[in-house]
Amino acid sequence: ADAEPTPVIHLTIAPKVSFRFLIYYKREDVGKPICDSLPLVIMRGLGARSSVGYSLFELSKIEVIR
């Protein structure tokens, strides 16, 4: 039997590309817990396949503007 593998294409982003996540909230009881946990979520990986190295971010700066 001849094998005909189907390639699976994964989109990637070039190394050293920076992202900026901006969060605006009016209700402190909802927004503050999200902002407090966001650094951990970002460093552990966002989305699928983070366990194999995809979707991992390096946190460079946190800035709170009031």
Short mmCIF file of N, CA, C and O in Angstrom, two decimals, residues 11 13 19-23 34 37-59:
data_model
loop_
_atom_site.label_atom_id
_atom_site.label_comp_id
_atom_site.label_asym_id
_atom_site.label_seq_id
_atom_site.Cartn_x
_atom_site.Cartn_y
_atom_site.Cartn_z
N LEU A 11 0.95 27.71 11.42
CA LEU A 11 1.41 29.08 11.27
C LEU A 11 2.34 29.43 12.43
O LEU A 11 2.09 29.04 13.57
N ILE A 13 5.13 32.57 14.15
CA ILE A 13 5.53 33.97 14.19
C ILE A 13 7.03 34.00 14.37
O ILE A 13 7.60 33.23 15.15
N PHE A 19 4.52 41.51 21.33
CA PHE A 19 3.08 41.68 21.42
C PHE A 19 2.79 42.59 22.59
O PHE A 19 3.50 42.58 23.59
N ARG A 20 1.74 43.34 22.49
CA ARG A 20 1.31 44.20 23.59
C ARG A 20 -0.14 43.82 23.90
O ARG A 20 -1.00 43.86 23.02
N PHE A 21 -0.37 43.42 25.15
CA PHE A 21 -1.71 43.10 25.60
C PHE A 21 -2.20 44.27 26.45
O PHE A 21 -1.60 44.60 27.47
N LEU A 22 -3.26 44.88 26.02
CA LEU A 22 -3.85 46.00 26.75
C LEU A 22 -5.19 45.54 27.32
O LEU A 22 -6.03 44.99 26.60
N ILE A 23 -5.39 45.78 28.60
CA ILE A 23 -6.64 45.40 29.24
C ILE A 23 -7.22 46.63 29.91
O ILE A 23 -6.55 47.29 30.70
N ILE A 34 -8.16 39.24 36.62
CA ILE A 34 -7.67 38.89 35.29
C ILE A 34 -6.27 39.46 35.09
O ILE A 34 -5.35 38.75 34.65
N SER A 37 -3.57 37.58 37.14
CA SER A 37 -3.20 36.24 36.69
C SER A 37 -2.62 36.23 35.27
O SER A 37 -2.03 35.23 34.86
N LEU A 38 -2.74 37.31 34.55
CA LEU A 38 -2.29 37.33 33.16
C LEU A 38 -0.80 37.02 32.98
O LEU A 38 -0.45 36.25 32.08
N PRO A 39 0.11 37.56 33.80
CA PRO A 39 1.53 37.22 33.60
C PRO A 39 1.80 35.72 33.67
O PRO A 39 2.54 35.18 32.84
N LEU A 40 1.19 35.02 34.60
CA LEU A 40 1.39 33.58 34.72
C LEU A 40 0.83 32.85 33.50
O LEU A 40 1.46 31.94 32.96
N VAL A 41 -0.33 33.26 33.06
CA VAL A 41 -0.95 32.65 31.89
C VAL A 41 -0.08 32.84 30.65
O VAL A 41 0.15 31.91 29.87
N ILE A 42 0.43 34.04 30.47
CA ILE A 42 1.27 34.34 29.30
C ILE A 42 2.54 33.50 29.31
O ILE A 42 2.95 32.94 28.29
N MET A 43 3.18 33.37 30.46
CA MET A 43 4.44 32.62 30.52
C MET A 43 4.23 31.11 30.40
O MET A 43 5.11 30.40 29.93
N ARG A 44 3.07 30.61 30.80
CA ARG A 44 2.79 29.18 30.67
C ARG A 44 2.35 28.79 29.27
O ARG A 44 2.39 27.64 28.90
N GLY A 45 1.89 29.76 28.50
CA GLY A 45 1.48 29.51 27.13
C GLY A 45 0.01 29.79 26.90
O GLY A 45 -0.83 29.46 27.72
N LEU A 46 -0.26 30.40 25.79
CA LEU A 46 -1.64 30.71 25.40
C LEU A 46 -2.03 29.81 24.24
O LEU A 46 -1.28 29.67 23.28
N GLY A 47 -3.18 29.21 24.32
CA GLY A 47 -3.68 28.43 23.21
C GLY A 47 -3.17 27.00 23.19
O GLY A 47 -2.61 26.50 24.16
N ALA A 48 -3.38 26.38 22.06
CA ALA A 48 -3.05 24.96 21.90
C ALA A 48 -1.56 24.75 21.68
O ALA A 48 -0.84 25.65 21.28
N ARG A 49 -1.12 23.57 21.97
CA ARG A 49 0.23 23.08 21.69
C ARG A 49 1.33 23.78 22.49
O ARG A 49 2.49 23.73 22.12
N SER A 50 0.96 24.44 23.58
CA SER A 50 1.99 25.11 24.38
C SER A 50 2.90 24.09 25.06
O SER A 50 4.04 24.40 25.39
N SER A 51 2.43 22.87 25.26
CA SER A 51 3.26 21.85 25.90
C SER A 51 4.42 21.41 25.02
O SER A 51 5.38 20.82 25.51
N VAL A 52 4.36 21.71 23.73
CA VAL A 52 5.46 21.35 22.82
C VAL A 52 6.19 22.58 22.30
O VAL A 52 6.90 22.52 21.31
N GLY A 53 6.00 23.72 22.97
CA GLY A 53 6.78 24.90 22.63
C GLY A 53 6.08 25.98 21.84
O GLY A 53 6.62 27.05 21.65
N TYR A 54 4.88 25.72 21.39
CA TYR A 54 4.14 26.76 20.67
C TYR A 54 3.42 27.65 21.69
O TYR A 54 3.11 27.24 22.80
N SER A 55 3.15 28.86 21.30
CA SER A 55 2.34 29.80 22.10
C SER A 55 2.99 30.22 23.40
O SER A 55 2.31 30.64 24.32
N LEU A 56 4.30 30.10 23.52
CA LEU A 56 4.98 30.52 24.73
C LEU A 56 5.50 31.95 24.55
O LEU A 56 6.02 32.30 23.50
N PHE A 57 5.33 32.75 25.58
CA PHE A 57 5.74 34.14 25.54
C PHE A 57 6.77 34.39 26.63
O PHE A 57 6.79 33.72 27.65
N GLU A 58 7.60 35.38 26.41
CA GLU A 58 8.53 35.85 27.42
C GLU A 58 8.04 37.22 27.86
O GLU A 58 7.90 38.13 27.04
N LEU A 59 7.76 37.35 29.13
CA LEU A 59 7.23 38.59 29.65
C LEU A 59 8.37 39.59 29.86
O LEU A 59 9.35 39.29 30.53
#
